[in-house]
Amino acid sequence: MADPEEKVAISLLSRAVALDKQQRFTESLICYEEGIQILTQVIRGLKDPKKKSHFSQKANEYLDRAEHIKNHVHLEKSKGNYHEKIRIEDGAKGFSYQSVFGRFLSESVLTIDVEDPYIRTFHQVCL
């Protein structure tokens, strides 16, 4: 039976894979990093060598994918080509501009284009 940390790691890494498939790379990268960190802690505490070997192999696979995503995002950002589509369902709550755009904001970001038919005036976008 899986311990609570193992379940959290599996949940985070499953979420990372799902976000990766949706090409939501920055979000998937965060989930990969957190999931790998927790999985590494789980591996340290394992006694079963077979399970330890399996989890180590999976951690390496996830780490390779996370590195690939990190390099891809960095390359696209340096070219000024990186974009990510975020779909927020009608009536959804909990999506502030900080939570949606915060991970993209740095000194290198010059513009953010928002395509939303309901945003019509400047004050609706102020951060």
A tleap script that builds the chain and sets N, CA, C and O, in Angstrom:
source leaprc.protein.ff14SB
mol = sequence {
  NMET ALA ASP PRO GLU GLU LYS VAL ALA ILE
  SER LEU LEU SER ARG ALA VAL ALA LEU ASP
  LYS GLN GLN ARG PHE THR GLU SER LEU ILE
  CYS TYR GLU GLU GLY ILE GLN ILE LEU THR
  GLN VAL ILE ARG GLY LEU LYS ASP PRO LYS
  LYS LYS SER HIE PHE SER GLN LYS ALA ASN
  GLU TYR LEU ASP ARG ALA GLU HIE ILE LYS
  ASN HIE VAL HIE LEU GLU LYS SER LYS GLY
  ASN TYR HIE GLU LYS ILE ARG ILE GLU ASP
  GLY ALA LYS GLY PHE SER TYR GLN SER VAL
  PHE GLY ARG PHE LEU SER GLU SER VAL LEU
  THR ILE ASP VAL GLU ASP PRO TYR ILE ARG
  THR PHE HIE GLN VAL CYS CLEU
}
set mol.1.N position { 0.840 -1.182 0.000 }
set mol.1.CA position { 0.000 0.000 0.000 }
set mol.1.C position { 0.884 1.244 0.000 }
set mol.1.O position { 1.885 1.305 0.715 }
set mol.2.N position { 0.511 2.227 -0.801 }
set mol.2.CA position { 1.300 3.447 -0.950 }
set mol.2.C position { 1.151 4.339 0.279 }
set mol.2.O position { 0.058 4.505 0.820 }
set mol.3.N position { 2.276 4.908 0.704 }
set mol.3.CA position { 2.209 5.852 1.826 }
set mol.3.C position { 1.753 7.215 1.303 }
set mol.3.O position { 1.729 7.426 0.091 }
set mol.4.N position { 1.394 8.138 2.189 }
set mol.4.CA position { 0.864 9.439 1.755 }
set mol.4.C position { 1.818 10.228 0.846 }
set mol.4.O position { 1.374 10.838 -0.127 }
set mol.5.N position { 3.113 10.222 1.151 }
set mol.5.CA position { 4.075 10.944 0.309 }
set mol.5.C position { 4.134 10.339 -1.091 }
set mol.5.O position { 4.235 11.055 -2.087 }
set mol.6.N position { 4.071 9.032 -1.148 }
set mol.6.CA position { 4.086 8.335 -2.444 }
set mol.6.C position { 2.861 8.735 -3.267 }
set mol.6.O position { 2.970 8.970 -4.470 }
set mol.7.N position { 1.714 8.810 -2.627 }
set mol.7.CA position { 0.484 9.213 -3.315 }
set mol.7.C position { 0.574 10.646 -3.827 }
set mol.7.O position { 0.116 10.943 -4.930 }
set mol.8.N position { 1.162 11.531 -3.030 }
set mol.8.CA position { 1.322 12.928 -3.441 }
set mol.8.C position { 2.244 13.009 -4.651 }
set mol.8.O position { 1.960 13.729 -5.608 }
set mol.9.N position { 3.352 12.267 -4.607 }
set mol.9.CA position { 4.297 12.266 -5.724 }
set mol.9.C position { 3.625 11.758 -6.996 }
set mol.9.O position { 3.784 12.345 -8.065 }
set mol.10.N position { 2.884 10.679 -6.877 }
set mol.10.CA position { 2.187 10.104 -8.034 }
set mol.10.C position { 1.171 11.098 -8.578 }
set mol.10.O position { 1.053 11.267 -9.792 }
set mol.11.N position { 0.438 11.755 -7.689 }
set mol.11.CA position { -0.566 12.728 -8.107 }
set mol.11.C position { 0.086 13.906 -8.838 }
set mol.11.O position { -0.388 14.316 -9.897 }
set mol.12.N position { 1.159 14.444 -8.285 }
set mol.12.CA position { 1.851 15.575 -8.914 }
set mol.12.C position { 2.437 15.197 -10.275 }
set mol.12.O position { 2.335 15.954 -11.240 }
set mol.13.N position { 3.046 14.025 -10.334 }
set mol.13.CA position { 3.662 13.603 -11.587 }
set mol.13.C position { 2.612 13.255 -12.644 }
set mol.13.O position { 2.839 13.476 -13.833 }
set mol.14.N position { 1.487 12.725 -12.230 }
set mol.14.CA position { 0.388 12.476 -13.170 }
set mol.14.C position { -0.146 13.795 -13.710 }
set mol.14.O position { -0.434 13.915 -14.901 }
set mol.15.N position { -0.275 14.776 -12.837 }
set mol.15.CA position { -0.716 16.116 -13.256 }
set mol.15.C position { 0.300 16.739 -14.213 }
set mol.15.O position { -0.074 17.387 -15.191 }
set mol.16.N position { 1.583 16.540 -13.925 }
set mol.16.CA position { 2.635 17.072 -14.796 }
set mol.16.C position { 2.530 16.488 -16.202 }
set mol.16.O position { 2.651 17.212 -17.191 }
set mol.17.N position { 2.309 15.191 -16.286 }
set mol.17.CA position { 2.183 14.531 -17.596 }
set mol.17.C position { 0.956 15.055 -18.335 }
set mol.17.O position { 1.019 15.313 -19.537 }
set mol.18.N position { -0.161 15.213 -17.623 }
set mol.18.CA position { -1.384 15.725 -18.254 }
set mol.18.C position { -1.172 17.148 -18.773 }
set mol.18.O position { -1.575 17.458 -19.894 }
set mol.19.N position { -0.552 18.008 -17.980 }
set mol.19.CA position { -0.284 19.380 -18.409 }
set mol.19.C position { 0.708 19.401 -19.572 }
set mol.19.O position { 0.590 20.219 -20.484 }
set mol.20.N position { 1.671 18.507 -19.531 }
set mol.20.CA position { 2.661 18.381 -20.609 }
set mol.20.C position { 1.960 18.028 -21.920 }
set mol.20.O position { 2.274 18.601 -22.963 }
set mol.21.N position { 1.025 17.098 -21.875 }
set mol.21.CA position { 0.284 16.695 -23.077 }
set mol.21.C position { -0.572 17.841 -23.623 }
set mol.21.O position { -0.829 17.909 -24.825 }
set mol.22.N position { -1.011 18.740 -22.737 }
set mol.22.CA position { -1.799 19.908 -23.148 }
set mol.22.C position { -0.896 21.068 -23.574 }
set mol.22.O position { -1.384 22.148 -23.910 }
set mol.23.N position { 0.403 20.845 -23.561 }
set mol.23.CA position { 1.419 21.843 -23.900 }
set mol.23.C position { 1.381 23.053 -22.971 }
set mol.23.O position { 1.683 24.172 -23.383 }
set mol.24.N position { 1.014 22.822 -21.744 }
set mol.24.CA position { 1.051 23.854 -20.708 }
set mol.24.C position { 2.368 23.645 -19.956 }
set mol.24.O position { 2.393 23.199 -18.809 }
set mol.25.N position { 3.453 23.984 -20.645 }
set mol.25.CA position { 4.785 23.599 -20.226 }
set mol.25.C position { 5.243 24.213 -18.911 }
set mol.25.O position { 5.852 23.524 -18.094 }
set mol.26.N position { 4.964 25.488 -18.689 }
set mol.26.CA position { 5.451 26.097 -17.448 }
set mol.26.C position { 4.768 25.480 -16.227 }
set mol.26.O position { 5.405 25.274 -15.193 }
set mol.27.N position { 3.494 25.190 -16.347 }
set mol.27.CA position { 2.782 24.541 -15.242 }
set mol.27.C position { 3.249 23.108 -15.054 }
set mol.27.O position { 3.421 22.650 -13.924 }
set mol.28.N position { 3.456 22.395 -16.163 }
set mol.28.CA position { 3.911 21.008 -16.054 }
set mol.28.C position { 5.304 20.945 -15.436 }
set mol.28.O position { 5.604 20.025 -14.675 }
set mol.29.N position { 6.148 21.908 -15.755 }
set mol.29.CA position { 7.498 21.937 -15.202 }
set mol.29.C position { 7.466 22.070 -13.683 }
set mol.29.O position { 8.235 21.409 -12.985 }
set mol.30.N position { 6.589 22.912 -13.176 }
set mol.30.CA position { 6.451 23.075 -11.723 }
set mol.30.C position { 6.011 21.759 -11.086 }
set mol.30.O position { 6.556 21.353 -10.059 }
set mol.31.N position { 5.038 21.097 -11.685 }
set mol.31.CA position { 4.559 19.813 -11.152 }
set mol.31.C position { 5.638 18.736 -11.228 }
set mol.31.O position { 5.801 17.951 -10.294 }
set mol.32.N position { 6.380 18.698 -12.346 }
set mol.32.CA position { 7.489 17.741 -12.455 }
set mol.32.C position { 8.506 17.969 -11.341 }
set mol.32.O position { 8.922 17.023 -10.673 }
set mol.33.N position { 8.908 19.228 -11.141 }
set mol.33.CA position { 9.932 19.531 -10.140 }
set mol.33.C position { 9.486 19.150 -8.739 }
set mol.33.O position { 10.243 18.538 -7.986 }
set mol.34.N position { 8.254 19.512 -8.388 }
set mol.34.CA position { 7.752 19.184 -7.050 }
set mol.34.C position { 7.563 17.679 -6.888 }
set mol.34.O position { 7.901 17.115 -5.848 }
set mol.35.N position { 7.016 17.025 -7.930 }
set mol.35.CA position { 6.795 15.579 -7.874 }
set mol.35.C position { 8.094 14.801 -7.763 }
set mol.35.O position { 8.178 13.833 -7.007 }
set mol.36.N position { 9.113 15.221 -8.516 }
set mol.36.CA position { 10.419 14.555 -8.468 }
set mol.36.C position { 11.053 14.723 -7.093 }
set mol.36.O position { 11.652 13.791 -6.557 }
set mol.37.N position { 10.916 15.911 -6.530 }
set mol.37.CA position { 11.473 16.155 -5.200 }
set mol.37.C position { 10.844 15.223 -4.161 }
set mol.37.O position { 11.551 14.634 -3.343 }
set mol.38.N position { 9.539 15.094 -4.194 }
set mol.38.CA position { 8.850 14.225 -3.234 }
set mol.38.C position { 9.177 12.761 -3.519 }
set mol.38.O position { 9.398 11.985 -2.590 }
set mol.39.N position { 9.211 12.376 -4.804 }
set mol.39.CA position { 9.543 10.995 -5.165 }
set mol.39.C position { 10.952 10.636 -4.689 }
set mol.39.O position { 11.190 9.506 -4.263 }
set mol.40.N position { 11.877 11.580 -4.757 }
set mol.40.CA position { 13.245 11.338 -4.279 }
set mol.40.C position { 13.247 11.067 -2.778 }
set mol.40.O position { 13.984 10.205 -2.300 }
set mol.41.N position { 12.429 11.799 -2.041 }
set mol.41.CA position { 12.315 11.556 -0.597 }
set mol.41.C position { 11.730 10.168 -0.325 }
set mol.41.O position { 12.160 9.469 0.593 }
set mol.42.N position { 10.751 9.786 -1.132 }
set mol.42.CA position { 10.136 8.464 -0.981 }
set mol.42.C position { 11.175 7.377 -1.250 }
set mol.42.O position { 11.247 6.392 -0.515 }
set mol.43.N position { 11.980 7.552 -2.302 }
set mol.43.CA position { 12.997 6.564 -2.679 }
set mol.43.C position { 13.996 6.361 -1.548 }
set mol.43.O position { 14.395 5.233 -1.257 }
set mol.44.N position { 14.400 7.464 -0.909 }
set mol.44.CA position { 15.362 7.370 0.204 }
set mol.44.C position { 14.840 6.509 1.345 }
set mol.44.O position { 15.615 5.837 2.025 }
set mol.45.N position { 13.532 6.528 1.553 }
set mol.45.CA position { 12.949 5.785 2.659 }
set mol.45.C position { 12.536 4.354 2.328 }
set mol.45.O position { 12.095 3.620 3.212 }
set mol.46.N position { 12.672 3.951 1.064 }
set mol.46.CA position { 12.241 2.611 0.666 }
set mol.46.C position { 13.233 1.541 1.094 }
set mol.46.O position { 14.446 1.755 1.087 }
set mol.47.N position { 12.702 0.396 1.464 }
set mol.47.CA position { 13.533 -0.767 1.836 }
set mol.47.C position { 13.562 -1.802 0.714 }
set mol.47.O position { 14.566 -2.486 0.519 }
set mol.48.N position { 12.459 -1.913 -0.018 }
set mol.48.CA position { 12.335 -2.902 -1.090 }
set mol.48.C position { 13.212 -2.488 -2.278 }
set mol.48.O position { 12.945 -1.463 -2.904 }
set mol.49.N position { 14.257 -3.269 -2.602 }
set mol.49.CA position { 15.175 -2.886 -3.686 }
set mol.49.C position { 14.507 -2.845 -5.067 }
set mol.49.O position { 14.880 -2.032 -5.913 }
set mol.50.N position { 13.538 -3.706 -5.290 }
set mol.50.CA position { 12.845 -3.730 -6.584 }
set mol.50.C position { 12.024 -2.448 -6.776 }
set mol.50.O position { 12.064 -1.823 -7.836 }
set mol.51.N position { 11.289 -2.077 -5.743 }
set mol.51.CA position { 10.477 -0.866 -5.792 }
set mol.51.C position { 11.381 0.374 -5.878 }
set mol.51.O position { 11.081 1.327 -6.597 }
set mol.52.N position { 12.481 0.339 -5.137 }
set mol.52.CA position { 13.434 1.454 -5.140 }
set mol.52.C position { 14.020 1.639 -6.538 }
set mol.52.O position { 14.166 2.768 -7.008 }
set mol.53.N position { 14.351 0.551 -7.191 }
set mol.53.CA position { 14.906 0.593 -8.546 }
set mol.53.C position { 13.873 1.134 -9.542 }
set mol.53.O position { 14.196 1.968 -10.388 }
set mol.54.N position { 12.642 0.657 -9.433 }
set mol.54.CA position { 11.569 1.114 -10.323 }
set mol.54.C position { 11.322 2.617 -10.160 }
set mol.54.O position { 11.237 3.349 -11.146 }
set mol.55.N position { 11.207 3.067 -8.908 }
set mol.55.CA position { 10.958 4.482 -8.650 }
set mol.55.C position { 12.139 5.347 -9.100 }
set mol.55.O position { 11.943 6.459 -9.593 }
set mol.56.N position { 13.357 4.841 -8.933 }
set mol.56.CA position { 14.539 5.584 -9.383 }
set mol.56.C position { 14.538 5.742 -10.893 }
set mol.56.O position { 14.872 6.806 -11.414 }
set mol.57.N position { 14.164 4.691 -11.586 }
set mol.57.CA position { 14.091 4.742 -13.049 }
set mol.57.C position { 13.032 5.762 -13.485 }
set mol.57.O position { 13.277 6.566 -14.384 }
set mol.58.N position { 11.860 5.728 -12.849 }
set mol.58.CA position { 10.792 6.678 -13.188 }
set mol.58.C position { 11.229 8.114 -12.875 }
set mol.58.O position { 10.956 9.028 -13.652 }
set mol.59.N position { 11.904 8.313 -11.744 }
set mol.59.CA position { 12.372 9.647 -11.379 }
set mol.59.C position { 13.342 10.174 -12.435 }
set mol.59.O position { 13.289 11.350 -12.794 }
set mol.60.N position { 14.219 9.317 -12.928 }
set mol.60.CA position { 15.159 9.732 -13.975 }
set mol.60.C position { 14.431 10.091 -15.266 }
set mol.60.O position { 14.801 11.054 -15.937 }
set mol.61.N position { 13.396 9.322 -15.622 }
set mol.61.CA position { 12.608 9.620 -16.823 }
set mol.61.C position { 11.911 10.981 -16.682 }
set mol.61.O position { 11.928 11.795 -17.605 }
set mol.62.N position { 11.301 11.213 -15.520 }
set mol.62.CA position { 10.629 12.489 -15.282 }
set mol.62.C position { 11.631 13.641 -15.262 }
set mol.62.O position { 11.344 14.728 -15.764 }
set mol.63.N position { 12.800 13.404 -14.686 }
set mol.63.CA position { 13.831 14.434 -14.636 }
set mol.63.C position { 14.312 14.793 -16.043 }
set mol.63.O position { 14.510 15.968 -16.354 }
set mol.64.N position { 14.498 13.781 -16.892 }
set mol.64.CA position { 14.897 14.037 -18.283 }
set mol.64.C position { 13.844 14.864 -19.009 }
set mol.64.O position { 14.177 15.798 -19.739 }
set mol.65.N position { 12.577 14.523 -18.810 }
set mol.65.CA position { 11.506 15.261 -19.462 }
set mol.65.C position { 11.443 16.701 -18.947 }
set mol.65.O position { 11.252 17.635 -19.726 }
set mol.66.N position { 11.604 16.875 -17.641 }
set mol.66.CA position { 11.578 18.219 -17.060 }
set mol.66.C position { 12.721 19.069 -17.619 }
set mol.66.O position { 12.527 20.248 -17.918 }
set mol.67.N position { 13.897 18.484 -17.761 }
set mol.67.CA position { 15.035 19.212 -18.336 }
set mol.67.C position { 14.757 19.599 -19.785 }
set mol.67.O position { 15.088 20.703 -20.218 }
set mol.68.N position { 14.147 18.680 -20.528 }
set mol.68.CA position { 13.797 18.966 -21.921 }
set mol.68.C position { 12.814 20.140 -22.005 }
set mol.68.O position { 12.985 21.040 -22.826 }
set mol.69.N position { 11.796 20.125 -21.162 }
set mol.69.CA position { 10.805 21.203 -21.146 }
set mol.69.C position { 11.459 22.522 -20.748 }
set mol.69.O position { 11.205 23.559 -21.362 }
set mol.70.N position { 12.297 22.478 -19.726 }
set mol.70.CA position { 12.972 23.683 -19.255 }
set mol.70.C position { 13.819 24.300 -20.370 }
set mol.70.O position { 13.801 25.515 -20.567 }
set mol.71.N position { 14.553 23.466 -21.092 }
set mol.71.CA position { 15.373 23.957 -22.202 }
set mol.71.C position { 14.508 24.520 -23.331 }
set mol.71.O position { 14.832 25.554 -23.914 }
set mol.72.N position { 13.412 23.833 -23.630 }
set mol.72.CA position { 12.496 24.276 -24.684 }
set mol.72.C position { 11.908 25.645 -24.352 }
set mol.72.O position { 11.915 26.549 -25.187 }
set mol.73.N position { 11.401 25.791 -23.133 }
set mol.73.CA position { 10.796 27.055 -22.717 }
set mol.73.C position { 11.842 28.167 -22.730 }
set mol.73.O position { 11.570 29.272 -23.199 }
set mol.74.N position { 13.037 27.875 -22.217 }
set mol.74.CA position { 14.102 28.880 -22.198 }
set mol.74.C position { 14.471 29.321 -23.616 }
set mol.74.O position { 14.638 30.513 -23.871 }
set mol.75.N position { 14.597 28.373 -24.525 }
set mol.75.CA position { 14.936 28.685 -25.918 }
set mol.75.C position { 13.857 29.542 -26.572 }
set mol.75.O position { 14.159 30.545 -27.217 }
set mol.76.N position { 12.600 29.142 -26.403 }
set mol.76.CA position { 11.501 29.897 -27.001 }
set mol.76.C position { 11.375 31.293 -26.399 }
set mol.76.O position { 11.091 32.256 -27.113 }
set mol.77.N position { 11.586 31.405 -25.084 }
set mol.77.CA position { 11.536 32.723 -24.441 }
set mol.77.C position { 12.655 33.612 -24.961 }
set mol.77.O position { 12.441 34.799 -25.205 }
set mol.78.N position { 13.853 33.045 -25.134 }
set mol.78.CA position { 14.980 33.851 -25.610 }
set mol.78.C position { 14.756 34.337 -27.041 }
set mol.78.O position { 15.270 35.388 -27.424 }
set mol.79.N position { 13.994 33.583 -27.832 }
set mol.79.CA position { 13.660 33.998 -29.195 }
set mol.79.C position { 12.483 34.972 -29.209 }
set mol.79.O position { 12.214 35.620 -30.220 }
set mol.80.N position { 11.783 35.066 -28.073 }
set mol.80.CA position { 10.600 35.914 -28.004 }
set mol.80.C position { 9.377 35.255 -28.604 }
set mol.80.O position { 8.398 35.929 -28.925 }
set mol.81.N position { 9.425 33.935 -28.758 }
set mol.81.CA position { 8.338 33.201 -29.411 }
set mol.81.C position { 7.442 32.428 -28.455 }
set mol.81.O position { 6.450 31.839 -28.884 }
set mol.82.N position { 7.768 32.419 -27.183 }
set mol.82.CA position { 7.022 31.534 -26.289 }
set mol.82.C position { 5.627 32.079 -26.019 }
set mol.82.O position { 5.454 33.251 -25.682 }
set mol.83.N position { 4.652 31.220 -26.170 }
set mol.83.CA position { 3.288 31.567 -25.793 }
set mol.83.C position { 2.622 30.320 -25.246 }
set mol.83.O position { 3.018 29.197 -25.558 }
set mol.84.N position { 1.627 30.529 -24.445 }
set mol.84.CA position { 0.905 29.422 -23.849 }
set mol.84.C position { -0.569 29.788 -23.821 }
set mol.84.O position { -0.935 30.897 -23.431 }
set mol.85.N position { -1.401 28.865 -24.229 }
set mol.85.CA position { -2.841 29.111 -24.252 }
set mol.85.C position { -3.447 28.560 -22.960 }
set mol.85.O position { -3.229 27.404 -22.597 }
set mol.86.N position { -4.199 29.400 -22.286 }
set mol.86.CA position { -4.864 28.997 -21.052 }
set mol.86.C position { -6.357 29.160 -21.265 }
set mol.86.O position { -6.839 30.254 -21.556 }
set mol.87.N position { -7.073 28.077 -21.120 }
set mol.87.CA position { -8.529 28.134 -21.303 }
set mol.87.C position { -9.194 28.108 -19.929 }
set mol.87.O position { -8.996 27.185 -19.140 }
set mol.88.N position { -9.980 29.136 -19.667 }
set mol.88.CA position { -10.706 29.229 -18.409 }
set mol.88.C position { -12.180 29.097 -18.736 }
set mol.88.O position { -12.743 29.913 -19.466 }
set mol.89.N position { -12.792 28.076 -18.198 }
set mol.89.CA position { -14.196 27.784 -18.478 }
set mol.89.C position { -15.101 28.888 -17.938 }
set mol.89.O position { -14.767 29.553 -16.957 }
set mol.90.N position { -16.220 29.071 -18.572 }
set mol.90.CA position { -17.207 30.052 -18.173 }
set mol.90.C position { -17.643 29.799 -16.728 }
set mol.90.O position { -18.002 28.678 -16.367 }
set mol.91.N position { -17.608 30.831 -15.924 }
set mol.91.CA position { -18.038 30.719 -14.529 }
set mol.91.C position { -16.966 30.209 -13.581 }
set mol.91.O position { -17.219 30.079 -12.384 }
set mol.92.N position { -15.760 29.914 -14.094 }
set mol.92.CA position { -14.687 29.417 -13.240 }
set mol.92.C position { -14.231 30.522 -12.293 }
set mol.92.O position { -14.270 31.702 -12.643 }
set mol.93.N position { -13.801 30.140 -11.099 }
set mol.93.CA position { -13.357 31.098 -10.094 }
set mol.93.C position { -11.923 30.798 -9.688 }
set mol.93.O position { -11.418 29.698 -9.908 }
set mol.94.N position { -11.278 31.789 -9.094 }
set mol.94.CA position { -9.934 31.599 -8.568 }
set mol.94.C position { -8.826 31.885 -9.562 }
set mol.94.O position { -7.686 31.472 -9.348 }
set mol.95.N position { -9.132 32.577 -10.638 }
set mol.95.CA position { -8.130 32.904 -11.650 }
set mol.95.C position { -7.832 34.394 -11.617 }
set mol.95.O position { -8.426 35.165 -12.370 }
set mol.96.N position { -6.921 34.800 -10.754 }
set mol.96.CA position { -6.506 36.205 -10.734 }
set mol.96.C position { -5.459 36.404 -11.825 }
set mol.96.O position { -4.885 35.436 -12.325 }
set mol.97.N position { -5.215 37.655 -12.192 }
set mol.97.CA position { -4.185 37.911 -13.198 }
set mol.97.C position { -2.825 37.478 -12.681 }
set mol.97.O position { -1.980 37.032 -13.457 }
set mol.98.N position { -2.602 37.604 -11.377 }
set mol.98.CA position { -1.326 37.165 -10.808 }
set mol.98.C position { -1.173 35.648 -10.930 }
set mol.98.O position { -0.092 35.169 -11.272 }
set mol.99.N position { -2.231 34.887 -10.659 }
set mol.99.CA position { -2.115 33.434 -10.742 }
set mol.99.C position { -2.001 32.949 -12.183 }
set mol.99.O position { -1.389 31.912 -12.439 }
set mol.100.N position { -2.577 33.680 -13.115 }
set mol.100.CA position { -2.523 33.281 -14.521 }
set mol.100.C position { -1.223 33.734 -15.177 }
set mol.100.O position { -0.590 32.959 -15.894 }
set mol.101.N position { -0.819 34.983 -14.940 }
set mol.101.CA position { 0.339 35.541 -15.636 }
set mol.101.C position { 1.596 35.625 -14.786 }
set mol.101.O position { 2.680 35.852 -15.323 }
set mol.102.N position { 1.483 35.450 -13.486 }
set mol.102.CA position { 2.608 35.663 -12.583 }
set mol.102.C position { 3.870 34.918 -12.954 }
set mol.102.O position { 4.963 35.474 -12.852 }
set mol.103.N position { 3.749 33.684 -13.378 }
set mol.103.CA position { 4.947 32.899 -13.697 }
set mol.103.C position { 5.638 33.376 -14.970 }
set mol.103.O position { 6.782 32.999 -15.225 }
set mol.104.N position { 4.963 34.199 -15.774 }
set mol.104.CA position { 5.555 34.725 -17.003 }
set mol.104.C position { 6.224 36.078 -16.799 }
set mol.104.O position { 7.017 36.509 -17.636 }
set mol.105.N position { 5.913 36.747 -15.699 }
set mol.105.CA position { 6.397 38.108 -15.505 }
set mol.105.C position { 7.834 38.109 -14.998 }
set mol.105.O position { 8.137 37.572 -13.933 }
set mol.106.N position { 8.691 38.713 -15.771 }
set mol.106.CA position { 10.087 38.913 -15.398 }
set mol.106.C position { 10.557 40.170 -16.108 }
set mol.106.O position { 9.802 40.786 -16.861 }
set mol.107.N position { 11.803 40.549 -15.868 }
set mol.107.CA position { 12.311 41.764 -16.505 }
set mol.107.C position { 12.421 41.638 -18.014 }
set mol.107.O position { 12.505 42.651 -18.708 }
set mol.108.N position { 12.423 40.415 -18.541 }
set mol.108.CA position { 12.551 40.232 -19.990 }
set mol.108.C position { 11.206 40.285 -20.727 }
set mol.108.O position { 11.183 40.380 -21.954 }
set mol.109.N position { 10.095 40.226 -19.999 }
set mol.109.CA position { 8.773 40.261 -20.628 }
set mol.109.C position { 8.424 41.697 -20.980 }
set mol.109.O position { 8.396 42.575 -20.117 }
set mol.110.N position { 8.160 41.920 -22.252 }
set mol.110.CA position { 7.826 43.264 -22.709 }
set mol.110.C position { 6.326 43.450 -22.899 }
set mol.110.O position { 5.792 44.524 -22.625 }
set mol.111.N position { 5.639 42.392 -23.374 }
set mol.111.CA position { 4.195 42.487 -23.588 }
set mol.111.C position { 3.534 41.158 -23.274 }
set mol.111.O position { 4.151 40.094 -23.328 }
set mol.112.N position { 2.269 41.258 -22.946 }
set mol.112.CA position { 1.411 40.084 -22.814 }
set mol.112.C position { 0.158 40.400 -23.598 }
set mol.112.O position { -0.496 41.410 -23.338 }
set mol.113.N position { -0.191 39.552 -24.556 }
set mol.113.CA position { -1.409 39.740 -25.344 }
set mol.113.C position { -2.511 38.881 -24.757 }
set mol.113.O position { -2.359 37.666 -24.625 }
set mol.114.N position { -3.615 39.510 -24.408 }
set mol.114.CA position { -4.767 38.807 -23.853 }
set mol.114.C position { -5.889 38.871 -24.869 }
set mol.114.O position { -6.320 39.951 -25.273 }
set mol.115.N position { -6.359 37.694 -25.281 }
set mol.115.CA position { -7.490 37.634 -26.195 }
set mol.115.C position { -8.701 37.192 -25.395 }
set mol.115.O position { -8.844 36.013 -25.070 }
set mol.116.N position { -9.558 38.124 -25.083 }
set mol.116.CA position { -10.749 37.847 -24.296 }
set mol.116.C position { -11.843 38.794 -24.762 }
set mol.116.O position { -11.693 40.011 -24.655 }
set mol.117.N position { -12.938 38.255 -25.273 }
set mol.117.CA position { -13.987 39.125 -25.803 }
set mol.117.C position { -14.671 39.977 -24.742 }
set mol.117.O position { -15.371 40.932 -25.079 }
set mol.118.N position { -14.482 39.650 -23.466 }
set mol.118.CA position { -15.153 40.399 -22.415 }
set mol.118.C position { -14.296 41.505 -21.836 }
set mol.118.O position { -14.793 42.327 -21.066 }
set mol.119.N position { -13.019 41.547 -22.186 }
set mol.119.CA position { -12.157 42.630 -21.724 }
set mol.119.C position { -12.212 43.732 -22.774 }
set mol.119.O position { -11.738 43.561 -23.897 }
set mol.120.N position { -12.794 44.856 -22.396 }
set mol.120.CA position { -12.987 45.930 -23.349 }
set mol.120.C position { -12.269 47.221 -22.969 }
set mol.120.O position { -12.023 48.065 -23.830 }
set mol.121.N position { -11.930 47.384 -21.694 }
set mol.121.CA position { -11.289 48.612 -21.275 }
set mol.121.C position { -10.046 48.302 -20.453 }
set mol.121.O position { -9.893 47.208 -19.910 }
set mol.122.N position { -9.158 49.297 -20.374 }
set mol.122.CA position { -7.863 49.129 -19.717 }
set mol.122.C position { -7.992 48.709 -18.260 }
set mol.122.O position { -7.226 47.858 -17.806 }
set mol.123.N position { -8.933 49.276 -17.514 }
set mol.123.CA position { -9.017 49.002 -16.084 }
set mol.123.C position { -9.351 47.539 -15.780 }
set mol.123.O position { -9.144 47.090 -14.653 }
set mol.124.N position { -9.859 46.792 -16.754 }
set mol.124.CA position { -10.188 45.383 -16.520 }
set mol.124.C position { -8.931 44.509 -16.518 }
set mol.124.O position { -8.982 43.347 -16.113 }
set mol.125.N position { -7.812 45.063 -16.966 }
set mol.125.CA position { -6.588 44.276 -17.074 }
set mol.125.C position { -5.528 44.727 -16.074 }
set mol.125.O position { -4.509 44.047 -15.953 }
set mol.126.N position { -5.702 45.797 -15.372 }
set mol.126.CA position { -4.686 46.297 -14.451 }
set mol.126.C position { -4.331 45.230 -13.428 }
set mol.126.O position { -5.202 44.586 -12.844 }
set mol.127.N position { -3.034 45.060 -13.227 }
set mol.127.CA position { -2.555 44.043 -12.282 }
set mol.127.C position { -2.439 44.602 -10.899 }
set mol.127.O position { -2.050 43.888 -9.975 }
savepdb mol mol.pdb
quit
